Amino acid sequence: MLENQHLKTRVYSPGGTGDNFFAIWRSIIREFWLSHGLGFRLASRNISARYRRSLLGFLWAFLPPIVTSIVWIVLNDQKIVQFGKTDIPYPLFVVCGTTLWQMFTSAVVIPIQTVNASKSILSKINFPREAILINAFYEILFNVVIGMIIIGAMLIYSGINPGFSALLYLPLILQLILIGFTVSLFLLPLSLLYSDVQYLLPTALQFVMYLTPVIYPKPVLTSFEWLFKYNPVGLTLQYIRGGITNSVVDVTTLDFVTVGLATLGLFVVGVVLFRITMEVLIERMGS
């Protein structure tokens, strides 16, 4: 039988905790450590439930980037659309691009979906809210593993051996995930207040994809150069794809590191924003 004195009482109010930024961050780190196991179990349950009753099972996890890639490969092969020359075979180029893009979009969408799906229990059950973010992270990580399998299979099919150096670029995928997760953290408060965010998000991400060299190489049109020069997702995606496939890419290591440091700073702010706003929003949902 549980002893009540060991259970922590948490009170949510519109005024928040009143703690400063660093005190909140120390509390967040402690909560992440304590809620890691719960977040992992939630993710395992959600992933298993998602594919348990489907005929194809986990094959559904592989289909979205593959189907998207096939569409663009056929369009390019039939000369319906022309994207210019690529340093690697176009099928490999587009498979890598769409797969990395799917990793990014999952990092944007999954945290929002996870938090919104938990709204009914957030104000009723006392558990570390950071467990929801950990849950979302592991679900995203599952998609990353699927994507890495797809890219590896495509490299073998294309007869390209990028060498051991390509393995060094795989951890850099975490930066792409961090960008998406950070975007999601800043959208979360709005998504809890207005369901329009979830309806608009797929369209917005589709639009951003066409402004990112996912299915085509970086254009040489100077009038649109700034769109690609200051697109952190595009810079990161190109750098990773170039490293994995050992191809030429117009992105420097300094560009990649700069984007990474800026993203890390915004991620820290986003997690604190999540903690503060969740207290206020939980109070509203419980009232």
CSV table of C-alpha atoms in Angstrom, one decimal:
chain,number,residue,atom,x,y,z
A,1,MET,CA,0.0,0.0,0.0
A,2,LEU,CA,1.4,3.4,-0.9
A,3,GLU,CA,2.1,5.8,1.9
A,4,ASN,CA,0.7,9.2,1.3
A,5,GLN,CA,3.6,11.0,2.9
A,6,HIS,CA,5.8,10.0,-0.1
A,7,LEU,CA,3.5,11.5,-2.7
A,8,LYS,CA,4.3,15.0,-3.8
A,9,THR,CA,1.4,17.4,-3.9
A,10,ARG,CA,1.5,19.8,-6.9
A,11,VAL,CA,-0.7,22.9,-6.9
A,12,TYR,CA,-1.3,24.7,-10.2
A,13,SER,CA,-2.4,28.3,-10.2
A,14,PRO,CA,-2.5,31.1,-12.8
A,15,GLY,CA,0.4,32.9,-11.1
A,16,GLY,CA,2.9,30.0,-11.7
A,17,THR,CA,5.7,29.2,-9.3
A,18,GLY,CA,7.4,32.5,-9.2
A,19,ASP,CA,10.8,30.9,-9.6
A,20,ASN,CA,13.5,32.4,-11.8
A,21,PHE,CA,14.8,30.9,-15.0
A,22,PHE,CA,17.7,29.0,-13.5
A,23,ALA,CA,15.6,27.6,-10.7
A,24,ILE,CA,13.0,26.4,-13.1
A,25,TRP,CA,15.7,24.8,-15.3
A,26,ARG,CA,17.2,22.9,-12.3
A,27,SER,CA,13.7,21.7,-11.5
A,28,ILE,CA,13.2,20.6,-15.1
A,29,ILE,CA,16.4,18.6,-15.1
A,30,ARG,CA,15.4,16.8,-11.9
A,31,GLU,CA,11.9,16.0,-13.3
A,32,PHE,CA,13.4,14.7,-16.6
A,33,TRP,CA,15.6,12.3,-14.5
A,34,LEU,CA,12.7,11.1,-12.4
A,35,SER,CA,10.2,10.7,-15.2
A,36,HIS,CA,12.5,9.0,-17.8
A,37,GLY,CA,11.1,5.5,-17.1
A,38,LEU,CA,7.5,6.6,-17.3
A,39,GLY,CA,8.1,8.4,-20.6
A,40,PHE,CA,9.8,5.4,-22.1
A,41,ARG,CA,6.9,3.1,-21.0
A,42,LEU,CA,4.4,5.5,-22.5
A,43,ALA,CA,6.3,5.6,-25.8
A,44,SER,CA,6.5,1.8,-26.0
A,45,ARG,CA,2.8,1.5,-25.3
A,46,ASN,CA,1.9,4.1,-28.0
A,47,ILE,CA,4.2,2.7,-30.7
A,48,SER,CA,2.9,-0.9,-30.1
A,49,ALA,CA,-0.7,0.2,-30.1
A,50,ARG,CA,-0.3,2.2,-33.3
A,51,TYR,CA,0.6,-0.8,-35.4
A,52,ARG,CA,-0.8,-3.8,-33.4
A,53,ARG,CA,-4.1,-4.0,-35.2
A,54,SER,CA,-2.9,-3.1,-38.7
A,55,LEU,CA,-2.4,-5.7,-41.4
A,56,LEU,CA,1.1,-4.5,-42.4
A,57,GLY,CA,2.2,-3.7,-38.9
A,58,PHE,CA,5.5,-1.9,-38.6
A,59,LEU,CA,5.7,-1.7,-42.4
A,60,TRP,CA,3.5,1.4,-42.2
A,61,ALA,CA,6.4,3.2,-40.5
A,62,PHE,CA,8.5,2.7,-43.7
A,63,LEU,CA,5.8,3.7,-46.3
A,64,PRO,CA,5.5,7.5,-46.0
A,65,PRO,CA,9.0,8.5,-47.1
A,66,ILE,CA,9.2,5.7,-49.6
A,67,VAL,CA,5.9,6.6,-51.3
A,68,THR,CA,6.8,10.3,-51.3
A,69,SER,CA,10.2,9.5,-52.9
A,70,ILE,CA,8.7,7.3,-55.6
A,71,VAL,CA,6.3,10.0,-56.6
A,72,TRP,CA,9.1,12.5,-57.2
A,73,ILE,CA,11.4,9.9,-58.8
A,74,VAL,CA,8.7,9.1,-61.3
A,75,LEU,CA,7.9,12.7,-62.0
A,76,ASN,CA,11.6,13.5,-62.6
A,77,ASP,CA,12.2,10.3,-64.7
A,78,GLN,CA,9.3,11.1,-67.0
A,79,LYS,CA,10.6,14.7,-67.4
A,80,ILE,CA,7.3,16.1,-65.9
A,81,VAL,CA,9.4,18.1,-63.5
A,82,GLN,CA,13.1,19.0,-63.8
A,83,PHE,CA,15.2,19.8,-60.8
A,84,GLY,CA,18.6,20.1,-62.3
A,85,LYS,CA,21.7,17.8,-61.8
A,86,THR,CA,22.6,16.3,-58.5
A,87,ASP,CA,26.0,15.0,-57.4
A,88,ILE,CA,24.5,11.6,-56.6
A,89,PRO,CA,21.9,9.5,-58.4
A,90,TYR,CA,18.5,11.4,-58.0
A,91,PRO,CA,16.7,8.4,-56.4
A,92,LEU,CA,19.3,8.4,-53.6
A,93,PHE,CA,19.2,12.2,-53.4
A,94,VAL,CA,15.4,12.3,-53.0
A,95,VAL,CA,15.1,9.3,-50.7
A,96,CYS,CA,17.7,10.8,-48.3
A,97,GLY,CA,16.0,14.2,-48.5
A,98,THR,CA,12.4,13.0,-47.9
A,99,THR,CA,13.5,10.6,-45.2
A,100,LEU,CA,15.4,13.3,-43.3
A,101,TRP,CA,12.4,15.6,-43.8
A,102,GLN,CA,10.1,13.1,-42.3
A,103,MET,CA,12.3,12.9,-39.3
A,104,PHE,CA,12.1,16.7,-38.9
A,105,THR,CA,8.3,16.8,-39.3
A,106,SER,CA,7.8,14.0,-36.8
A,107,ALA,CA,9.8,16.1,-34.3
A,108,VAL,CA,7.4,19.0,-34.9
A,109,VAL,CA,4.1,17.1,-34.9
A,110,ILE,CA,4.6,14.3,-32.3
A,111,PRO,CA,5.1,16.4,-29.2
A,112,ILE,CA,2.0,18.5,-30.1
A,113,GLN,CA,-0.1,15.4,-30.7
A,114,THR,CA,1.2,13.7,-27.5
A,115,VAL,CA,0.4,16.7,-25.3
A,116,ASN,CA,-3.0,17.2,-26.8
A,117,ALA,CA,-3.9,13.5,-26.5
A,118,SER,CA,-3.0,13.8,-22.7
A,119,LYS,CA,-5.2,16.8,-22.0
A,120,SER,CA,-7.8,14.8,-20.3
A,121,ILE,CA,-5.4,13.4,-17.7
A,122,LEU,CA,-3.1,16.4,-17.2
A,123,SER,CA,-5.3,18.1,-14.7
A,124,LYS,CA,-6.4,14.9,-12.9
A,125,ILE,CA,-3.3,12.8,-12.4
A,126,ASN,CA,-0.2,14.1,-10.7
A,127,PHE,CA,2.8,13.0,-12.7
A,128,PRO,CA,5.9,14.9,-14.1
A,129,ARG,CA,4.8,16.7,-17.2
A,130,GLU,CA,8.3,16.2,-18.6
A,131,ALA,CA,7.3,12.5,-19.1
A,132,ILE,CA,5.2,13.6,-22.0
A,133,LEU,CA,8.2,15.2,-23.7
A,134,ILE,CA,10.2,12.1,-23.1
A,135,ASN,CA,7.4,10.0,-24.5
A,136,ALA,CA,7.4,12.2,-27.6
A,137,PHE,CA,11.2,12.0,-27.9
A,138,TYR,CA,11.2,8.2,-27.9
A,139,GLU,CA,8.5,8.1,-30.5
A,140,ILE,CA,10.5,10.5,-32.7
A,141,LEU,CA,13.6,8.3,-32.1
A,142,PHE,CA,11.7,5.3,-33.4
A,143,ASN,CA,11.0,7.2,-36.6
A,144,VAL,CA,14.7,8.1,-36.8
A,145,VAL,CA,15.7,4.5,-36.6
A,146,ILE,CA,13.2,3.6,-39.4
A,147,GLY,CA,14.6,6.4,-41.5
A,148,MET,CA,18.2,5.3,-41.0
A,149,ILE,CA,17.3,1.8,-42.2
A,150,ILE,CA,15.7,3.3,-45.3
A,151,ILE,CA,18.7,5.4,-46.1
A,152,GLY,CA,21.1,2.5,-45.4
A,153,ALA,CA,19.1,0.2,-47.7
A,154,MET,CA,19.1,2.9,-50.5
A,155,LEU,CA,22.9,3.4,-50.2
A,156,ILE,CA,23.4,-0.3,-50.7
A,157,TYR,CA,20.9,-0.4,-53.6
A,158,SER,CA,22.7,2.5,-55.3
A,159,GLY,CA,26.0,0.8,-54.9
A,160,ILE,CA,27.5,3.7,-53.0
A,161,ASN,CA,29.9,3.0,-50.2
A,162,PRO,CA,30.4,6.3,-48.4
A,163,GLY,CA,32.8,4.7,-45.9
A,164,PHE,CA,33.2,4.9,-42.2
A,165,SER,CA,33.0,8.7,-42.3
A,166,ALA,CA,29.3,8.5,-43.0
A,167,LEU,CA,28.7,7.0,-39.6
A,168,LEU,CA,30.1,10.1,-38.0
A,169,TYR,CA,27.2,12.1,-39.6
A,170,LEU,CA,24.4,9.9,-38.2
A,171,PRO,CA,24.5,11.5,-34.7
A,172,LEU,CA,24.1,14.9,-36.4
A,173,ILE,CA,20.6,13.8,-37.2
A,174,LEU,CA,19.9,14.7,-33.6
A,175,GLN,CA,20.3,18.4,-34.5
A,176,LEU,CA,17.6,18.1,-37.2
A,177,ILE,CA,15.4,16.5,-34.5
A,178,LEU,CA,16.2,19.2,-32.0
A,179,ILE,CA,15.2,21.9,-34.5
A,180,GLY,CA,11.8,20.3,-35.0
A,181,PHE,CA,11.3,19.7,-31.3
A,182,THR,CA,12.1,23.3,-30.5
A,183,VAL,CA,9.6,24.5,-33.0
A,184,SER,CA,7.0,22.2,-31.4
A,185,LEU,CA,7.8,23.5,-27.9
A,186,PHE,CA,7.0,27.1,-29.0
A,187,LEU,CA,3.8,26.0,-30.7
A,188,LEU,CA,2.5,23.8,-27.9
A,189,PRO,CA,0.8,26.5,-25.8
A,190,LEU,CA,-1.1,27.8,-28.8
A,191,SER,CA,-2.1,24.2,-29.8
A,192,LEU,CA,-3.6,23.6,-26.4
A,193,LEU,CA,-5.7,26.8,-26.7
A,194,TYR,CA,-6.6,26.6,-30.3
A,195,SER,CA,-7.1,23.4,-32.3
A,196,ASP,CA,-6.4,25.5,-35.5
A,197,VAL,CA,-2.7,24.9,-34.9
A,198,GLN,CA,-3.0,21.2,-35.5
A,199,TYR,CA,-5.2,21.7,-38.6
A,200,LEU,CA,-2.8,24.3,-40.1
A,201,LEU,CA,0.5,22.5,-39.3
A,202,PRO,CA,0.5,19.9,-42.1
A,203,THR,CA,-0.1,22.6,-44.7
A,204,ALA,CA,2.5,24.9,-43.2
A,205,LEU,CA,5.1,22.0,-43.1
A,206,GLN,CA,4.3,21.2,-46.7
A,207,PHE,CA,4.9,24.8,-47.7
A,208,VAL,CA,8.2,24.9,-45.8
A,209,MET,CA,9.3,21.7,-47.5
A,210,TYR,CA,9.1,23.4,-50.9
A,211,LEU,CA,11.4,26.1,-49.6
A,212,THR,CA,13.9,23.5,-48.5
A,213,PRO,CA,16.2,21.5,-50.8
A,214,VAL,CA,14.5,18.2,-50.0
A,215,ILE,CA,13.6,17.0,-53.5
A,216,TYR,CA,15.8,19.4,-55.5
A,217,PRO,CA,19.3,20.8,-55.2
A,218,LYS,CA,19.9,24.3,-54.0
A,219,PRO,CA,18.8,26.6,-56.8
A,220,VAL,CA,21.2,29.2,-58.3
A,221,LEU,CA,18.6,32.0,-58.6
A,222,THR,CA,20.1,34.9,-56.6
A,223,SER,CA,16.7,36.4,-55.9
A,224,PHE,CA,15.7,33.4,-53.7
A,225,GLU,CA,19.1,32.7,-52.3
A,226,TRP,CA,18.3,34.2,-48.9
A,227,LEU,CA,15.5,31.7,-48.4
A,228,PHE,CA,18.0,28.9,-48.5
A,229,LYS,CA,20.9,30.8,-46.8
A,230,TYR,CA,18.8,31.4,-43.6
A,231,ASN,CA,16.7,28.2,-43.6
A,232,PRO,CA,18.1,26.3,-40.6
A,233,VAL,CA,16.3,23.1,-41.6
A,234,GLY,CA,17.7,23.3,-45.2
A,235,LEU,CA,21.2,23.9,-44.0
A,236,THR,CA,21.1,21.1,-41.6
A,237,LEU,CA,19.5,18.6,-44.0
A,238,GLN,CA,21.9,19.4,-46.8
A,239,TYR,CA,24.9,19.0,-44.5
A,240,ILE,CA,23.7,15.6,-43.2
A,241,ARG,CA,22.7,14.3,-46.6
A,242,GLY,CA,26.1,15.4,-48.1
A,243,GLY,CA,28.0,13.7,-45.3
A,244,ILE,CA,26.0,10.4,-45.4
A,245,THR,CA,26.3,10.1,-49.2
A,246,ASN,CA,29.8,11.6,-49.5
A,247,SER,CA,28.6,14.2,-52.0
A,248,VAL,CA,29.3,17.9,-52.5
A,249,VAL,CA,27.2,20.3,-50.5
A,250,ASP,CA,27.3,24.1,-50.3
A,251,VAL,CA,27.1,24.2,-46.5
A,252,THR,CA,30.1,24.8,-44.2
A,253,THR,CA,30.7,23.2,-40.9
A,254,LEU,CA,30.5,26.7,-39.4
A,255,ASP,CA,27.0,27.1,-40.7
A,256,PHE,CA,26.0,23.8,-39.2
A,257,VAL,CA,27.5,24.5,-35.8
A,258,THR,CA,26.0,28.0,-35.7
A,259,VAL,CA,22.5,26.6,-36.4
A,260,GLY,CA,23.1,23.9,-33.7
A,261,LEU,CA,24.1,26.4,-31.0
A,262,ALA,CA,21.2,28.7,-31.8
A,263,THR,CA,18.8,25.8,-31.7
A,264,LEU,CA,20.2,24.5,-28.4
A,265,GLY,CA,19.6,28.0,-26.8
A,266,LEU,CA,16.1,28.2,-28.1
A,267,PHE,CA,15.4,24.6,-27.0
A,268,VAL,CA,16.4,25.5,-23.4
A,269,VAL,CA,14.0,28.5,-23.5
A,270,GLY,CA,11.3,26.3,-25.1
A,271,VAL,CA,11.5,23.7,-22.3
A,272,VAL,CA,11.2,26.5,-19.7
A,273,LEU,CA,8.3,27.9,-21.6
A,274,PHE,CA,6.7,24.5,-21.6
A,275,ARG,CA,7.0,24.2,-17.8
A,276,ILE,CA,5.6,27.7,-17.2
A,277,THR,CA,2.7,27.6,-19.6
A,278,MET,CA,1.7,24.1,-18.7
A,279,GLU,CA,1.0,25.2,-15.2
A,280,VAL,CA,-1.3,28.0,-16.3
A,281,LEU,CA,-3.0,25.8,-19.0
A,282,ILE,CA,-3.5,22.9,-16.6
A,283,GLU,CA,-5.2,25.3,-14.1
A,284,ARG,CA,-7.5,26.4,-16.9
A,285,MET,CA,-8.3,22.9,-18.1
A,286,GLY,CA,-9.0,21.9,-14.5
A,287,SER,CA,-11.3,24.8,-13.7
